PDB file of C-alpha atoms in Angstrom:
ATOM      1  CA  MET A  56      -1.990  15.761 -16.588  1.00  0.00           C
ATOM      2  CA  ILE A  57      -1.371  14.244 -13.418  1.00  0.00           C
ATOM      3  CA  ILE A  58      -0.022  11.230 -14.466  1.00  0.00           C
ATOM      4  CA  ASN A  59       3.019  13.942 -15.191  1.00  0.00           C
ATOM      5  CA  GLU A  60       3.526  14.364 -11.742  1.00  0.00           C
ATOM      6  CA  LEU A  61       3.637  11.158 -10.502  1.00  0.00           C
ATOM      7  CA  LYS A  62       7.180   9.670  -9.434  1.00  0.00           C
ATOM      8  CA  PHE A  63       8.151   6.417 -10.485  1.00  0.00           C
ATOM      9  CA  ASN A  64      10.440   4.519  -9.231  1.00  0.00           C
ATOM     10  CA  ASP A  65      13.985   3.136 -11.171  1.00  0.00           C
ATOM     11  CA  GLN A  66      11.463   0.577 -12.391  1.00  0.00           C
ATOM     12  CA  GLY A  67       9.490   2.623 -13.880  1.00  0.00           C
ATOM     13  CA  LEU A  68       6.688   1.624 -11.713  1.00  0.00           C
ATOM     14  CA  ILE A  69       4.801   2.826  -8.643  1.00  0.00           C
ATOM     15  CA  PRO A  70       2.818   1.399  -6.302  1.00  0.00           C
ATOM     16  CA  ALA A  71      -0.966   1.253  -5.884  1.00  0.00           C
ATOM     17  CA  ILE A  72      -2.781  -0.146  -2.926  1.00  0.00           C
ATOM     18  CA  ILE A  73      -6.160  -1.627  -3.688  1.00  0.00           C
ATOM     19  CA  GLN A  74      -9.308  -0.654  -1.381  1.00  0.00           C
ATOM     20  CA  ASP A  75     -12.514  -2.520  -1.807  1.00  0.00           C
ATOM     21  CA  GLU A  76     -15.011   0.625  -2.035  1.00  0.00           C
ATOM     22  CA  GLU A  77     -18.149  -1.086  -0.443  1.00  0.00           C
ATOM     23  CA  ASN A  78     -16.495  -1.996   3.095  1.00  0.00           C
ATOM     24  CA  ASN A  79     -13.042  -0.300   2.895  1.00  0.00           C
ATOM     25  CA  GLN A  80     -10.972  -3.441   3.101  1.00  0.00           C
ATOM     26  CA  VAL A  81      -7.297  -3.330   2.252  1.00  0.00           C
ATOM     27  CA  LEU A  82      -7.286  -6.639  -0.669  1.00  0.00           C
ATOM     28  CA  MET A  83      -3.786  -6.010  -2.461  1.00  0.00           C
ATOM     29  CA  LEU A  84      -0.804  -4.009  -3.243  1.00  0.00           C
ATOM     30  CA  ALA A  85       0.376  -4.043  -6.767  1.00  0.00           C
ATOM     31  CA  TYR A  86       2.698  -2.335  -9.475  1.00  0.00           C
ATOM     32  CA  MET A  87       1.609   0.177 -12.384  1.00  0.00           C
ATOM     33  CA  ASN A  88       3.665   1.545 -14.883  1.00  0.00           C
ATOM     34  CA  ARG A  89       2.304   4.960 -17.097  1.00  0.00           C
ATOM     35  CA  GLU A  90       0.773   2.759 -19.627  1.00  0.00           C
ATOM     36  CA  SER A  91      -0.979   0.588 -17.137  1.00  0.00           C
ATOM     37  CA  ILE A  92      -1.779   3.995 -15.067  1.00  0.00           C
ATOM     38  CA  GLN A  93      -3.674   4.494 -18.331  1.00  0.00           C
ATOM     39  CA  MET A  94      -5.301   1.255 -19.830  1.00  0.00           C
ATOM     40  CA  THR A  95      -6.473   1.539 -15.613  1.00  0.00           C
ATOM     41  CA  LEU A  96      -8.176   4.976 -15.983  1.00  0.00           C
ATOM     42  CA  GLN A  97      -9.305   4.238 -19.768  1.00  0.00           C
ATOM     43  CA  THR A  98     -11.314   0.916 -19.285  1.00  0.00           C
ATOM     44  CA  LYS A  99     -11.905   1.656 -15.446  1.00  0.00           C
ATOM     45  CA  LYS A 100     -10.735  -1.692 -14.984  1.00  0.00           C
ATOM     46  CA  CYS A 101      -7.186  -2.134 -12.862  1.00  0.00           C
ATOM     47  CA  THR A 102      -4.320  -3.325 -15.048  1.00  0.00           C
ATOM     48  CA  TYR A 103      -1.452  -3.722 -13.679  1.00  0.00           C
ATOM     49  CA  PHE A 104       2.388  -3.970 -14.341  1.00  0.00           C
ATOM     50  CA  SER A 105       3.569  -8.073 -13.258  1.00  0.00           C
ATOM     51  CA  ARG A 106       7.194  -7.376 -12.228  1.00  0.00           C
ATOM     52  CA  SER A 107       7.368 -11.582 -12.235  1.00  0.00           C
ATOM     53  CA  ARG A 108       6.659 -11.698 -16.174  1.00  0.00           C
ATOM     54  CA  GLN A 109       7.217  -7.884 -16.860  1.00  0.00           C
ATOM     55  CA  LYS A 110       4.259  -7.386 -18.978  1.00  0.00           C
ATOM     56  CA  LEU A 111       0.528  -5.376 -18.454  1.00  0.00           C
ATOM     57  CA  TRP A 112      -2.036  -7.591 -16.435  1.00  0.00           C
ATOM     58  CA  LEU A 113      -5.511  -7.161 -16.904  1.00  0.00           C
ATOM     59  CA  LYS A 114      -6.870  -7.936 -13.125  1.00  0.00           C
ATOM     60  CA  GLY A 115      -9.210 -10.625 -13.744  1.00  0.00           C
ATOM     61  CA  GLU A 116      -8.376 -11.579 -17.530  1.00  0.00           C
ATOM     62  CA  THR A 117      -8.164 -14.824 -16.773  1.00  0.00           C
ATOM     63  CA  SER A 118      -9.677 -15.304 -13.864  1.00  0.00           C
ATOM     64  CA  GLY A 119     -12.938 -12.817 -14.445  1.00  0.00           C
ATOM     65  CA  HIS A 120     -12.409 -11.069 -10.890  1.00  0.00           C
ATOM     66  CA  PHE A 121     -12.045  -7.783 -12.469  1.00  0.00           C
ATOM     67  CA  GLN A 122     -11.905  -4.785 -10.387  1.00  0.00           C
ATOM     68  CA  GLN A 123     -14.089  -2.378 -11.290  1.00  0.00           C
ATOM     69  CA  VAL A 124     -12.137   1.110 -10.547  1.00  0.00           C
ATOM     70  CA  LYS A 125     -14.074   3.749  -8.571  1.00  0.00           C
ATOM     71  CA  SER A 126     -11.948   7.058  -7.310  1.00  0.00           C
ATOM     72  CA  VAL A 127      -7.732   6.592  -7.912  1.00  0.00           C
ATOM     73  CA  SER A 128      -5.884   8.862  -5.481  1.00  0.00           C
ATOM     74  CA  TYR A 129      -2.186   9.214  -5.560  1.00  0.00           C
ATOM     75  CA  ASP A 130      -0.055  10.836  -1.919  1.00  0.00           C
ATOM     76  CA  CYS A 131       1.314  13.713  -1.020  1.00  0.00           C
ATOM     77  CA  ASP A 132       4.951  12.622  -2.287  1.00  0.00           C
ATOM     78  CA  SER A 133       3.269  11.658  -5.543  1.00  0.00           C
ATOM     79  CA  ASP A 134       4.546   8.258  -4.981  1.00  0.00           C
ATOM     80  CA  THR A 135       1.397   6.040  -4.325  1.00  0.00           C
ATOM     81  CA  LEU A 136      -2.128   5.430  -5.640  1.00  0.00           C
ATOM     82  CA  LEU A 137      -4.724   4.471  -3.972  1.00  0.00           C
ATOM     83  CA  ILE A 138      -7.616   3.000  -5.871  1.00  0.00           C
ATOM     84  CA  LEU A 139     -11.026   1.925  -4.752  1.00  0.00           C
ATOM     85  CA  VAL A 140     -12.127  -0.585  -6.337  1.00  0.00           C
ATOM     86  CA  ARG A 141     -15.501  -2.777  -6.762  1.00  0.00           C
ATOM     87  CA  GLN A 142     -14.094  -6.319  -6.453  1.00  0.00           C
ATOM     88  CA  ILE A 143     -15.539  -9.090  -8.347  1.00  0.00           C
ATOM     89  CA  GLY A 144     -14.711 -12.466  -7.105  1.00  0.00           C
ATOM     90  CA  VAL A 145     -12.266 -12.073  -4.512  1.00  0.00           C
ATOM     91  CA  ALA A 146      -8.696 -10.461  -5.569  1.00  0.00           C
ATOM     92  CA  CYS A 147      -6.194 -13.005  -4.079  1.00  0.00           C
ATOM     93  CA  HIS A 148      -5.587 -15.610  -5.880  1.00  0.00           C
ATOM     94  CA  THR A 149      -5.539 -17.953  -3.382  1.00  0.00           C
ATOM     95  CA  GLY A 150      -9.395 -17.381  -2.904  1.00  0.00           C
ATOM     96  CA  GLU A 151      -9.222 -15.103  -0.077  1.00  0.00           C
ATOM     97  CA  ARG A 152     -11.418 -11.950  -0.468  1.00  0.00           C
ATOM     98  CA  SER A 153      -8.177  -9.863   0.806  1.00  0.00           C
ATOM     99  CA  CYS A 154      -4.074 -11.031   0.044  1.00  0.00           C
ATOM    100  CA  PHE A 155      -3.750  -9.638   3.711  1.00  0.00           C
ATOM    101  CA  TYR A 156      -4.970 -12.755   5.312  1.00  0.00           C
ATOM    102  CA  ARG A 157      -2.258 -13.389   7.532  1.00  0.00           C
ATOM    103  CA  GLN A 158      -0.497 -11.808  10.826  1.00  0.00           C
ATOM    104  CA  ILE A 159       2.192 -11.623  12.337  1.00  0.00           C
ATOM    105  CA  PRO A 160       1.715 -11.792  16.309  1.00  0.00           C
ATOM    106  CA  LEU A 161       2.858  -8.733  18.093  1.00  0.00           C
ATOM    107  CA  GLU A 162       4.580 -10.854  20.565  1.00  0.00           C
ATOM    108  CA  GLU A 163       6.955 -11.734  17.527  1.00  0.00           C
ATOM    109  CA  GLY A 164       8.835  -8.406  18.298  1.00  0.00           C
TER     110      GLY A 164
ATOM    111  CA  MET B 147       9.698 -15.820  13.179  1.00  0.00           C
ATOM    112  CA  ILE B 148       7.332 -14.966  10.452  1.00  0.00           C
ATOM    113  CA  ILE B 149       9.816 -12.131   9.482  1.00  0.00           C
ATOM    114  CA  ASN B 150      12.118 -14.670   8.132  1.00  0.00           C
ATOM    115  CA  GLU B 151       9.379 -15.389   5.900  1.00  0.00           C
ATOM    116  CA  LEU B 152       9.086 -11.377   4.438  1.00  0.00           C
ATOM    117  CA  LYS B 153      10.468 -10.960   1.288  1.00  0.00           C
ATOM    118  CA  PHE B 154      12.543  -7.846   1.237  1.00  0.00           C
ATOM    119  CA  ASN B 155      13.197  -5.469  -2.137  1.00  0.00           C
ATOM    120  CA  ASP B 156      17.069  -5.675  -3.335  1.00  0.00           C
ATOM    121  CA  GLN B 157      17.327  -2.140  -0.713  1.00  0.00           C
ATOM    122  CA  GLY B 158      16.141  -4.460   2.405  1.00  0.00           C
ATOM    123  CA  LEU B 159      12.802  -2.974   2.485  1.00  0.00           C
ATOM    124  CA  ILE B 160       9.366  -3.620   2.498  1.00  0.00           C
ATOM    125  CA  PRO B 161       6.036  -1.474   2.159  1.00  0.00           C
ATOM    126  CA  ALA B 162       4.011  -1.330   4.536  1.00  0.00           C
ATOM    127  CA  ILE B 163       0.143  -0.090   4.196  1.00  0.00           C
ATOM    128  CA  ILE B 164      -1.284   1.915   7.281  1.00  0.00           C
ATOM    129  CA  GLN B 165      -4.602   1.681   7.626  1.00  0.00           C
ATOM    130  CA  ASP B 166      -6.656   3.559  11.005  1.00  0.00           C
ATOM    131  CA  GLU B 167      -7.955   1.325  12.887  1.00  0.00           C
ATOM    132  CA  GLU B 168     -11.244   3.138  13.936  1.00  0.00           C
ATOM    133  CA  ASN B 169     -12.332   3.788   9.863  1.00  0.00           C
ATOM    134  CA  ASN B 170     -10.814   1.830   7.912  1.00  0.00           C
ATOM    135  CA  GLN B 171      -8.963   4.828   6.054  1.00  0.00           C
ATOM    136  CA  VAL B 172      -6.011   4.169   4.259  1.00  0.00           C
ATOM    137  CA  LEU B 173      -3.415   6.761   5.567  1.00  0.00           C
ATOM    138  CA  MET B 174      -0.255   6.570   4.176  1.00  0.00           C
ATOM    139  CA  LEU B 175       2.006   4.113   2.650  1.00  0.00           C
ATOM    140  CA  ALA B 176       6.084   3.689   4.006  1.00  0.00           C
ATOM    141  CA  TYR B 177       8.771   1.426   4.043  1.00  0.00           C
ATOM    142  CA  MET B 178      10.186  -0.485   6.656  1.00  0.00           C
ATOM    143  CA  ASN B 179      13.584  -2.931   7.238  1.00  0.00           C
ATOM    144  CA  ARG B 180      13.889  -6.207   9.431  1.00  0.00           C
ATOM    145  CA  GLU B 181      14.950  -3.442  12.468  1.00  0.00           C
ATOM    146  CA  SER B 182      12.311  -1.638  11.535  1.00  0.00           C
ATOM    147  CA  ILE B 183       9.612  -4.089  11.669  1.00  0.00           C
ATOM    148  CA  GLN B 184      11.165  -5.446  14.683  1.00  0.00           C
ATOM    149  CA  MET B 185      11.099  -1.894  16.930  1.00  0.00           C
ATOM    150  CA  THR B 186       7.513  -1.548  15.387  1.00  0.00           C
ATOM    151  CA  LEU B 187       6.298  -5.002  16.786  1.00  0.00           C
ATOM    152  CA  GLN B 188       8.271  -4.109  20.594  1.00  0.00           C
ATOM    153  CA  THR B 189       7.124  -0.726  21.356  1.00  0.00           C
ATOM    154  CA  LYS B 190       3.787  -1.295  19.177  1.00  0.00           C
ATOM    155  CA  LYS B 191       4.520   2.221  17.509  1.00  0.00           C
ATOM    156  CA  CYS B 192       4.938   2.539  13.571  1.00  0.00           C
ATOM    157  CA  THR B 193       8.980   2.846  13.338  1.00  0.00           C
ATOM    158  CA  TYR B 194       9.327   3.358   9.705  1.00  0.00           C
ATOM    159  CA  PHE B 195      12.817   3.162   7.025  1.00  0.00           C
ATOM    160  CA  SER B 196      13.359   6.247   6.274  1.00  0.00           C
ATOM    161  CA  ARG B 197      14.674   6.291   2.213  1.00  0.00           C
ATOM    162  CA  SER B 198      15.372   9.888   1.977  1.00  0.00           C
ATOM    163  CA  ARG B 199      17.401  10.547   5.504  1.00  0.00           C
ATOM    164  CA  GLN B 200      18.093   6.818   4.996  1.00  0.00           C
ATOM    165  CA  LYS B 201      17.735   6.006   9.054  1.00  0.00           C
ATOM    166  CA  LEU B 202      14.888   4.656  10.714  1.00  0.00           C
ATOM    167  CA  TRP B 203      12.158   6.796  11.787  1.00  0.00           C
ATOM    168  CA  LEU B 204      10.240   6.487  14.758  1.00  0.00           C
ATOM    169  CA  LYS B 205       6.559   8.416  13.532  1.00  0.00           C
ATOM    170  CA  GLY B 206       5.708  11.121  15.480  1.00  0.00           C
ATOM    171  CA  GLU B 207       8.993  11.281  16.927  1.00  0.00           C
ATOM    172  CA  THR B 208       8.789  15.102  16.550  1.00  0.00           C
ATOM    173  CA  SER B 209       5.225  15.800  15.403  1.00  0.00           C
ATOM    174  CA  GLY B 210       3.849  13.765  18.586  1.00  0.00           C
ATOM    175  CA  HIS B 211       1.731  11.849  15.992  1.00  0.00           C
ATOM    176  CA  PHE B 212       2.359   8.247  16.682  1.00  0.00           C
ATOM    177  CA  GLN B 213       0.623   4.971  15.092  1.00  0.00           C
ATOM    178  CA  GLN B 214      -0.099   3.001  17.987  1.00  0.00           C
ATOM    179  CA  VAL B 215      -0.573  -0.506  16.147  1.00  0.00           C
ATOM    180  CA  LYS B 216      -3.257  -3.016  16.897  1.00  0.00           C
ATOM    181  CA  SER B 217      -2.289  -5.399  14.054  1.00  0.00           C
ATOM    182  CA  VAL B 218      -0.134  -6.361  11.384  1.00  0.00           C
ATOM    183  CA  SER B 219      -0.903  -8.446   8.471  1.00  0.00           C
ATOM    184  CA  TYR B 220       1.527  -9.236   5.256  1.00  0.00           C
ATOM    185  CA  ASP B 221      -0.106 -10.816   2.084  1.00  0.00           C
ATOM    186  CA  CYS B 222      -0.196 -13.925  -0.211  1.00  0.00           C
ATOM    187  CA  ASP B 223       3.605 -12.616  -2.063  1.00  0.00           C
ATOM    188  CA  SER B 224       5.069 -11.849   1.314  1.00  0.00           C
ATOM    189  CA  ASP B 225       6.320  -8.930   0.363  1.00  0.00           C
ATOM    190  CA  THR B 226       3.587  -5.832   1.563  1.00  0.00           C
ATOM    191  CA  LEU B 227       2.718  -5.362   5.158  1.00  0.00           C
ATOM    192  CA  LEU B 228      -0.943  -3.924   6.331  1.00  0.00           C
ATOM    193  CA  ILE B 229      -0.453  -2.334   9.494  1.00  0.00           C
ATOM    194  CA  LEU B 230      -3.841  -1.464  11.708  1.00  0.00           C
ATOM    195  CA  VAL B 231      -3.155   1.457  14.009  1.00  0.00           C
ATOM    196  CA  ARG B 232      -4.733   4.123  16.280  1.00  0.00           C
ATOM    197  CA  GLN B 233      -3.666   7.331  14.544  1.00  0.00           C
ATOM    198  CA  ILE B 234      -2.352   9.935  17.154  1.00  0.00           C
ATOM    199  CA  GLY B 235      -3.437  13.530  15.493  1.00  0.00           C
ATOM    200  CA  VAL B 236      -2.936  12.966  11.704  1.00  0.00           C
ATOM    201  CA  ALA B 237      -0.527  10.923   9.444  1.00  0.00           C
ATOM    202  CA  CYS B 238       0.157  13.505   6.423  1.00  0.00           C
ATOM    203  CA  HIS B 239       3.060  15.774   7.200  1.00  0.00           C
ATOM    204  CA  THR B 240       0.762  17.976   5.926  1.00  0.00           C
ATOM    205  CA  GLY B 241      -1.663  18.147   7.632  1.00  0.00           C
ATOM    206  CA  GLU B 242      -4.085  16.465   6.245  1.00  0.00           C
ATOM    207  CA  ARG B 243      -5.576  13.052   8.705  1.00  0.00           C
ATOM    208  CA  SER B 244      -4.162  11.093   5.561  1.00  0.00           C
ATOM    209  CA  CYS B 245      -1.839  11.360   2.719  1.00  0.00           C
ATOM    210  CA  PHE B 246      -4.087   9.904   0.004  1.00  0.00           C
ATOM    211  CA  TYR B 247      -6.116  13.705  -0.376  1.00  0.00           C
ATOM    212  CA  ARG B 248      -5.639  13.826  -4.345  1.00  0.00           C
ATOM    213  CA  GLN B 249      -7.872  12.449  -6.810  1.00  0.00           C
ATOM    214  CA  ILE B 250      -6.719  11.935 -10.537  1.00  0.00           C
ATOM    215  CA  PRO B 251      -9.792  12.140 -12.217  1.00  0.00           C
ATOM    216  CA  LEU B 252     -10.760   8.849 -13.930  1.00  0.00           C
ATOM    217  CA  GLU B 253     -11.091  11.140 -17.094  1.00  0.00           C
ATOM    218  CA  GLU B 254      -7.244  12.011 -17.592  1.00  0.00           C
ATOM    219  CA  GLY B 255      -7.361   7.807 -19.171  1.00  0.00           C
TER     220      GLY B 255
END
Protein backbone atom coordinates (compact mmCIF):
# COMPACT_ATOMS: atom_id res chain seq x y z
CA MET A 1 0.00 0.00 0.00
CA ILE A 2 1.49 3.31 -1.10
CA ILE A 3 -0.58 5.07 1.58
CA ASN A 4 1.80 3.59 4.12
CA GLU A 5 4.69 5.45 2.48
CA LEU A 6 3.03 8.85 2.76
CA LYS A 7 4.28 11.28 5.37
CA PHE A 8 1.54 12.92 7.37
CA ASN A 9 2.19 16.02 9.48
CA ASP A 10 1.93 16.11 13.27
CA GLN A 11 -1.84 16.51 12.94
CA GLY A 12 -2.04 13.39 10.79
CA LEU A 13 -2.73 15.42 7.64
CA ILE A 14 -1.23 15.77 4.17
CA PRO A 15 -1.96 18.65 1.79
CA ALA A 16 -3.69 17.80 -1.49
CA ILE A 17 -3.50 20.08 -4.53
CA ILE A 18 -6.66 19.78 -6.60
CA GLN A 19 -6.26 20.36 -10.33
CA ASP A 20 -8.91 20.45 -13.07
CA GLU A 21 -8.12 17.65 -15.51
CA GLU A 22 -9.81 19.48 -18.38
CA ASN A 23 -7.67 22.62 -18.47
CA ASN A 24 -5.06 22.03 -15.73
CA GLN A 25 -6.37 24.93 -13.65
CA VAL A 26 -5.40 24.63 -9.99
CA LEU A 27 -8.69 24.73 -8.13
CA MET A 28 -7.86 24.51 -4.43
CA LEU A 29 -5.68 23.05 -1.72
CA ALA A 30 -7.20 20.95 1.04
CA TYR A 31 -6.00 18.49 3.65
CA MET A 32 -6.52 14.76 3.91
CA ASN A 33 -5.98 12.27 6.68
CA ARG A 34 -5.46 8.59 6.08
CA GLU A 35 -9.17 7.81 6.24
CA SER A 36 -10.12 10.55 3.78
CA ILE A 37 -7.53 9.28 1.29
CA GLN A 38 -9.04 5.81 1.50
CA MET A 39 -12.55 7.24 1.07
CA THR A 40 -11.36 9.29 -1.92
CA LEU A 41 -9.80 6.25 -3.59
CA GLN A 42 -12.80 4.04 -2.88
CA THR A 43 -15.56 6.44 -3.92
CA LYS A 44 -13.57 8.31 -6.62
CA LYS A 45 -14.93 11.50 -5.06
CA CYS A 46 -12.68 13.86 -3.12
CA THR A 47 -13.15 13.64 0.63
CA TYR A 48 -11.09 15.92 2.84
CA PHE A 49 -10.47 16.39 6.52
CA SER A 50 -11.87 19.74 7.61
CA ARG A 51 -9.40 21.39 9.98
CA SER A 52 -12.02 23.86 11.23
CA ARG A 53 -14.71 21.26 11.87
CA GLN A 54 -12.27 18.43 12.69
CA LYS A 55 -14.16 15.86 10.67
CA LEU A 56 -14.34 14.24 7.26
CA TRP A 57 -15.80 16.42 4.54
CA LEU A 58 -17.15 14.95 1.31
CA LYS A 59 -16.67 17.84 -1.10
CA GLY A 60 -20.01 18.54 -2.78
CA GLU A 61 -22.13 16.84 -0.12
CA THR A 62 -24.12 20.02 0.51
CA SER A 63 -23.36 22.07 -2.64
CA GLY A 64 -23.56 19.25 -5.18
CA HIS A 65 -20.14 20.37 -6.43
CA PHE A 66 -18.48 16.97 -6.29
CA GLN A 67 -14.98 16.33 -7.56
CA GLN A 68 -14.64 13.13 -9.57
CA VAL A 69 -11.14 11.73 -9.13
CA LYS A 70 -9.19 10.98 -12.30
CA SER A 71 -5.70 10.40 -10.87
CA VAL A 72 -3.75 10.77 -7.64
CA SER A 73 -0.02 11.49 -7.56
CA TYR A 74 2.38 12.09 -4.69
CA ASP A 75 5.61 14.02 -4.61
CA CYS A 76 9.27 13.13 -4.16
CA ASP A 77 9.07 13.79 -0.40
CA SER A 78 5.84 11.76 -0.11
CA ASP A 79 4.29 14.63 1.83
CA THR A 80 1.98 16.23 -0.77
CA LEU A 81 -0.74 14.84 -3.04
CA LEU A 82 -1.78 16.09 -6.48
CA ILE A 83 -5.28 15.04 -7.51
CA LEU A 84 -6.69 15.55 -10.98
CA VAL A 85 -10.46 15.87 -10.92
CA ARG A 86 -13.47 16.51 -13.05
CA GLN A 87 -15.04 19.43 -11.17
CA ILE A 88 -18.83 19.49 -11.03
CA GLY A 89 -19.96 23.12 -10.72
CA VAL A 90 -17.26 25.19 -9.05
CA ALA A 91 -14.55 24.41 -6.51
CA CYS A 92 -14.74 27.54 -4.37
CA HIS A 93 -17.45 28.32 -1.84
CA THR A 94 -17.44 31.93 -3.12
CA GLY A 95 -18.79 30.78 -6.47
CA GLU A 96 -15.47 31.23 -8.26
CA ARG A 97 -14.31 28.21 -10.21
CA SER A 98 -10.91 28.23 -8.49
CA CYS A 99 -10.10 29.37 -4.95
CA PHE A 100 -7.09 31.26 -6.36
CA TYR A 101 -8.95 34.22 -7.84
CA ARG A 102 -6.94 37.01 -6.19
CA GLN A 103 -3.44 38.15 -7.10
CA ILE A 104 -0.60 39.67 -5.13
CA PRO A 105 0.96 42.37 -7.34
CA LEU A 106 4.67 41.67 -7.85
CA GLU A 107 5.21 45.35 -7.05
CA GLU A 108 4.33 44.64 -3.40
CA GLY A 109 7.76 43.16 -2.88
CA MET B 1 0.06 45.16 1.80
CA ILE B 2 -1.73 41.95 0.90
CA ILE B 3 1.00 40.00 2.74
CA ASN B 4 -0.55 41.27 5.97
CA GLU B 5 -3.81 39.51 5.09
CA LEU B 6 -2.16 36.11 4.60
CA LYS B 7 -2.64 33.47 7.26
CA PHE B 8 0.53 31.70 8.28
CA ASN B 9 0.48 28.45 10.22
CA ASP B 10 1.79 28.06 13.75
CA GLN B 11 5.30 27.72 12.35
CA GLY B 12 4.92 31.00 10.47
CA LEU B 13 4.67 29.24 7.12
CA ILE B 14 2.24 29.15 4.21
CA PRO B 15 2.23 26.47 1.49
CA ALA B 16 2.97 27.60 -2.07
CA ILE B 17 1.89 25.57 -5.10
CA ILE B 18 4.33 26.08 -7.96
CA GLN B 19 2.88 25.77 -11.44
CA ASP B 20 4.64 25.94 -14.83
CA GLU B 21 3.22 28.91 -16.72
CA GLU B 22 4.00 27.33 -20.07
CA ASN B 23 1.89 24.18 -19.78
CA ASN B 24 0.17 24.53 -16.38
CA GLN B 25 1.99 21.47 -15.00
CA VAL B 26 2.09 21.48 -11.20
CA LEU B 27 5.79 21.27 -10.37
CA MET B 28 6.05 21.19 -6.59
CA LEU B 29 4.74 22.41 -3.27
CA ALA B 30 7.01 24.30 -0.90
CA TYR B 31 6.63 26.54 2.14
CA MET B 32 7.26 30.24 2.53
CA ASN B 33 7.54 32.51 5.53
CA ARG B 34 6.91 36.22 5.39
CA GLU B 35 10.51 37.02 4.55
CA SER B 36 10.71 34.50 1.72
CA ILE B 37 7.52 35.92 0.16
CA GLN B 38 9.06 39.38 0.22
CA MET B 39 12.29 38.02 -1.31
CA THR B 40 10.29 36.20 -3.98
CA LEU B 41 8.34 39.34 -4.92
CA GLN B 42 11.44 41.53 -4.90
CA THR B 43 13.76 39.26 -6.86
CA LYS B 44 11.08 37.58 -9.03
CA LYS B 45 12.80 34.29 -8.17
CA CYS B 46 11.16 31.76 -5.87
CA THR B 47 12.68 31.70 -2.40
CA TYR B 48 11.30 29.23 0.12
CA PHE B 49 11.76 28.45 3.78
CA SER B 50 13.37 25.05 4.15
CA ARG B 51 11.67 23.20 6.98
CA SER B 52 14.49 20.64 7.24
CA ARG B 53 17.29 23.23 7.31
CA GLN B 54 15.20 25.95 8.99
CA LYS B 55 16.48 28.70 6.74
CA LEU B 56 15.70 30.59 3.55
CA TRP B 57 16.30 28.65 0.37
CA LEU B 58 16.68 30.37 -2.99
CA LYS B 59 15.51 27.67 -5.39
CA GLY B 60 18.23 27.14 -7.99
CA GLU B 61 21.02 28.67 -5.91
CA THR B 62 23.08 25.46 -6.13
CA SER B 63 21.43 23.67 -9.09
CA GLY B 64 20.94 26.67 -11.35
CA HIS B 65 17.31 25.61 -11.66
CA PHE B 66 15.79 28.98 -10.80
CA GLN B 67 12.07 29.66 -10.96
CA GLN B 68 11.21 33.01 -12.53
CA VAL B 69 8.00 34.33 -11.01
CA LYS B 70 5.24 35.31 -13.42
CA SER B 71 2.32 35.74 -11.01
CA VAL B 72 1.36 35.10 -7.40
CA SER B 73 -2.22 34.32 -6.33
CA TYR B 74 -3.71 33.48 -2.95
CA ASP B 75 -6.80 31.51 -2.12
CA CYS B 76 -10.16 32.33 -0.57
CA ASP B 77 -8.91 31.37 2.90
CA SER B 78 -5.72 33.41 2.44
CA ASP B 79 -3.71 30.41 3.63
CA THR B 80 -2.25 29.05 0.36
CA LEU B 81 -0.28 30.63 -2.48
CA LEU B 82 -0.27 29.68 -6.16
CA ILE B 83 2.79 30.85 -8.05
CA LEU B 84 3.17 30.63 -11.81
CA VAL B 85 6.79 30.34 -12.85
CA ARG B 86 9.08 29.91 -15.79
CA GLN B 87 11.07 26.87 -14.68
CA ILE B 88 14.75 26.84 -15.62
CA GLY B 89 15.86 23.21 -15.93
CA VAL B 90 13.72 20.98 -13.72
CA ALA B 91 11.86 21.52 -10.46
CA CYS B 92 12.63 18.24 -8.72
CA HIS B 93 15.93 17.30 -7.13
CA THR B 94 15.52 13.80 -8.63
CA GLY B 95 15.86 15.22 -12.14
CA GLU B 96 12.17 14.88 -12.93
CA ARG B 97 10.54 18.04 -14.24
CA SER B 98 7.77 17.84 -11.63
CA CYS B 99 7.99 16.41 -8.11
CA PHE B 100 4.68 14.62 -8.74
CA TYR B 101 6.01 11.79 -10.92
CA ARG B 102 4.51 8.85 -8.97
CA GLN B 103 0.90 7.75 -8.94
CA ILE B 104 -1.29 6.04 -6.37
CA PRO B 105 -3.46 3.49 -8.25
CA LEU B 106 -7.14 4.20 -7.62
CA GLU B 107 -7.46 0.46 -6.99
CA GLU B 108 -5.60 0.90 -3.70
CA GLY B 109 -8.72 2.28 -2.10
